[in-house]
Short mmCIF file of C-alpha atoms in Angstrom, two decimals:
data_model
loop_
_atom_site.label_atom_id
_atom_site.label_comp_id
_atom_site.label_asym_id
_atom_site.label_seq_id
_atom_site.Cartn_x
_atom_site.Cartn_y
_atom_site.Cartn_z
CA UNK A 1 11.71 11.24 -5.94
CA UNK A 2 12.45 8.86 -8.84
CA UNK A 3 12.61 11.03 -11.98
CA UNK A 4 11.65 8.13 -14.27
CA UNK A 5 8.29 7.77 -12.47
CA UNK A 6 7.35 11.31 -13.53
CA UNK A 7 8.58 10.95 -17.12
CA UNK A 8 5.20 10.39 -18.78
CA UNK A 9 6.63 9.72 -22.23
CA UNK A 10 8.87 7.01 -20.76
CA UNK A 11 5.99 5.56 -18.73
CA UNK A 12 3.76 5.41 -21.83
CA UNK A 13 6.48 3.62 -23.81
CA UNK A 14 6.95 1.21 -20.90
CA UNK A 15 3.23 0.50 -20.57
CA UNK A 16 2.93 0.02 -24.35
CA UNK A 17 5.87 -2.39 -24.25
CA UNK A 18 4.28 -4.36 -21.41
CA UNK A 19 0.90 -4.51 -23.15
CA UNK A 20 2.51 -5.40 -26.47
CA UNK A 21 4.20 -8.38 -24.83
CA UNK A 22 1.05 -9.60 -23.14
CA UNK A 23 1.83 -8.44 -19.61
CA UNK A 24 -1.29 -7.62 -17.65
CA UNK A 25 -0.12 -6.68 -14.14
CA UNK A 26 2.43 -4.31 -12.68
CA UNK A 27 3.40 -4.35 -9.01
CA UNK A 28 4.67 -1.38 -7.03
CA UNK A 29 6.70 -2.96 -4.21
CA UNK A 30 7.08 -0.78 -1.14
CA UNK A 31 7.46 -1.03 2.61
CA UNK A 32 4.82 1.59 3.42
CA UNK A 33 3.58 3.47 0.33
CA UNK A 34 0.58 5.19 1.83
CA UNK A 35 2.13 8.45 3.04
CA UNK A 36 3.61 9.07 -0.41
CA UNK A 37 0.21 8.90 -2.16
CA UNK A 38 -2.38 9.96 0.45
CA UNK A 39 -3.47 12.81 2.65
CA UNK A 40 -4.14 11.12 5.98
CA UNK A 41 -6.39 13.58 7.83
CA UNK A 42 -6.62 11.43 10.96
CA UNK A 43 -2.83 11.02 11.20
CA UNK A 44 -1.16 14.21 9.93
CA UNK A 45 1.97 13.31 11.91
CA UNK A 46 2.60 10.47 9.43
CA UNK A 47 3.10 12.89 6.57
CA UNK A 48 6.40 12.48 4.73
CA UNK A 49 6.10 15.01 1.90
CA UNK A 50 5.34 18.65 1.31
CA UNK A 51 1.89 19.55 -0.02
CA UNK A 52 3.32 20.12 -3.49
CA UNK A 53 5.26 16.82 -3.58
CA UNK A 54 2.31 14.85 -2.25
CA UNK A 55 -0.03 16.40 -4.82
CA UNK A 56 2.46 15.63 -7.57
CA UNK A 57 2.73 11.99 -6.48
CA UNK A 58 -1.04 11.61 -6.23
CA UNK A 59 -1.61 13.10 -9.68
CA UNK A 60 1.09 10.92 -11.19
CA UNK A 61 -0.22 7.70 -9.64
CA UNK A 62 -3.77 8.52 -10.82
CA UNK A 63 -2.43 9.23 -14.30
CA UNK A 64 -0.28 6.09 -14.37
CA UNK A 65 -3.05 3.77 -13.17
CA UNK A 66 -5.44 5.29 -15.70
CA UNK A 67 -2.97 4.70 -18.52
CA UNK A 68 -2.30 1.17 -17.30
CA UNK A 69 -6.05 0.47 -17.12
CA UNK A 70 -6.50 1.68 -20.72
CA UNK A 71 -3.98 -0.96 -21.79
CA UNK A 72 -5.51 -3.77 -19.78
CA UNK A 73 -2.73 -3.68 -17.19
CA UNK A 74 -3.75 -4.04 -13.58
CA UNK A 75 -1.76 -2.03 -11.03
CA UNK A 76 -1.10 -3.60 -7.62
CA UNK A 77 0.43 -1.80 -4.62
CA UNK A 78 2.46 -4.10 -2.40
CA UNK A 79 3.27 -3.26 1.21
CA UNK A 80 4.73 -4.88 4.32
CA UNK A 81 3.38 -5.00 7.85
CA UNK A 82 3.64 -3.58 10.29
CA UNK A 83 5.67 -0.79 8.67
CA UNK A 84 4.88 2.87 9.21
CA UNK A 85 6.34 6.12 7.96
CA UNK A 86 9.47 7.40 9.72
CA UNK A 87 7.50 10.47 10.76
CA UNK A 88 4.72 8.40 12.32
CA UNK A 89 7.26 6.24 14.16
CA UNK A 90 9.01 9.31 15.53
CA UNK A 91 5.72 10.93 16.62
CA UNK A 92 4.68 7.78 18.49
CA UNK A 93 8.07 6.61 19.71
CA UNK A 94 7.01 7.05 23.36
CA UNK A 95 4.22 4.53 22.68
CA UNK A 96 6.73 1.96 21.44
CA UNK A 97 6.08 2.50 17.73
CA UNK A 98 9.03 1.77 15.46
CA UNK A 99 9.52 1.93 11.71
CA UNK A 100 8.96 -1.86 11.59
CA UNK A 101 6.78 -3.23 14.35
CA UNK A 102 6.58 -6.82 15.51
CA UNK A 103 3.44 -6.49 17.63
CA UNK A 104 0.02 -5.20 16.72
CA UNK A 105 -1.43 -2.46 18.92
CA UNK A 106 -4.77 -0.61 18.75
CA UNK A 107 -2.96 2.47 17.41
CA UNK A 108 -1.15 0.51 14.68
CA UNK A 109 -4.32 -1.35 13.69
CA UNK A 110 -6.30 1.88 13.41
CA UNK A 111 -3.52 3.64 11.52
CA UNK A 112 -3.15 0.81 8.99
CA UNK A 113 -6.91 0.37 8.66
CA UNK A 114 -7.27 4.06 7.80
CA UNK A 115 -4.32 3.94 5.38
CA UNK A 116 -5.87 1.02 3.52
CA UNK A 117 -9.37 2.55 3.48
CA UNK A 118 -8.11 5.88 2.18
CA UNK A 119 -5.88 4.24 -0.42
CA UNK A 120 -8.65 2.04 -1.79
CA UNK A 121 -11.06 4.99 -1.86
CA UNK A 122 -8.53 7.22 -3.64
CA UNK A 123 -7.27 4.62 -6.12
CA UNK A 124 -10.19 2.23 -6.69
CA UNK A 125 -8.66 0.40 -9.66
CA UNK A 126 -5.47 -0.49 -7.79
CA UNK A 127 -5.24 -3.87 -6.10
CA UNK A 128 -3.40 -4.55 -2.87
CA UNK A 129 -0.73 -7.09 -2.09
CA UNK A 130 0.34 -7.63 1.48
CA UNK A 131 3.29 -9.40 2.98
CA UNK A 132 2.62 -9.79 6.67
CA UNK A 133 6.34 -10.38 6.98
CA UNK A 134 8.63 -12.09 9.36
CA UNK A 135 9.01 -8.94 11.49
CA UNK A 136 5.42 -9.32 12.66
CA UNK A 137 5.51 -11.95 15.36
CA UNK A 138 2.48 -14.02 16.27
CA UNK A 139 -0.85 -12.89 14.95
CA UNK A 140 -0.08 -12.28 11.29
CA UNK A 141 -3.38 -13.82 10.28
CA UNK A 142 -5.28 -11.72 12.83
CA UNK A 143 -3.50 -8.58 11.58
CA UNK A 144 -4.89 -9.14 8.10
CA UNK A 145 -8.33 -9.89 9.53
CA UNK A 146 -8.38 -7.01 12.03
CA UNK A 147 -6.61 -4.20 10.14
CA UNK A 148 -6.38 -4.80 6.39
CA UNK A 149 -9.74 -6.35 5.57
CA UNK A 150 -11.69 -3.84 7.70
CA UNK A 151 -9.84 -1.02 5.91
CA UNK A 152 -10.94 -2.42 2.58
CA UNK A 153 -14.52 -2.74 3.84
CA UNK A 154 -14.45 0.83 5.22
CA UNK A 155 -13.67 2.07 1.71
CA UNK A 156 -16.94 0.69 0.38
CA UNK A 157 -15.03 -0.86 -2.52
CA UNK A 158 -13.91 -4.39 -3.25
CA UNK A 159 -10.41 -4.44 -4.74
CA UNK A 160 -8.59 -7.73 -4.96
CA UNK A 161 -6.29 -8.43 -2.01
CA UNK A 162 -3.32 -10.69 -2.55
CA UNK A 163 -1.83 -12.03 0.68
CA UNK A 164 1.71 -13.25 0.21
CA UNK A 165 2.06 -16.48 2.15
CA UNK A 166 5.56 -15.73 3.35
CA UNK A 167 5.14 -16.74 6.96
CA UNK A 168 1.39 -17.18 7.20
CA UNK A 169 -0.15 -20.57 7.79
CA UNK A 170 -2.63 -20.77 4.88
CA UNK A 171 -4.95 -23.17 6.67
CA UNK A 172 -5.07 -21.09 9.84
CA UNK A 173 -5.51 -17.95 7.74
CA UNK A 174 -8.42 -19.46 5.82
CA UNK A 175 -10.12 -20.42 9.06
CA UNK A 176 -9.86 -17.05 10.81
CA UNK A 177 -10.57 -14.75 7.88
#
């Protein structure tokens, strides 16, 4: 719902300015971007937008990433864990699901795995950046191993994954992944 994101002339000028100044990466920073750019067939209750708005967002992100690619600018989608859409949280409230979750569950792992797989399949040139976040209690490293990486593998593609070392022990992470 940000008008500037849909202003293609503005976006082209911005991308040209970035490329002209030697910038080669742009990050979209979001808590849980997936429901704004994907049709999640397995989890329709997560949907946050109308068909028309979702289609518009998907077309715009495809266009934007294509234009960025043409200029040598890599697009990276950042997200936090374990965040879900407000609609998904409401639909699964009786199961203890909240907007921001501090414990991994089989439902949350499957949901995030499918979000990641669908995103990578739909936007293959877009990289991923993950902040496991302080809200996720113990098991941040396992969350990446058990939900995010399998989602990437399920896509059949191999985009770069940047894991922000906010509260992750890098040595423990290296040993379990």
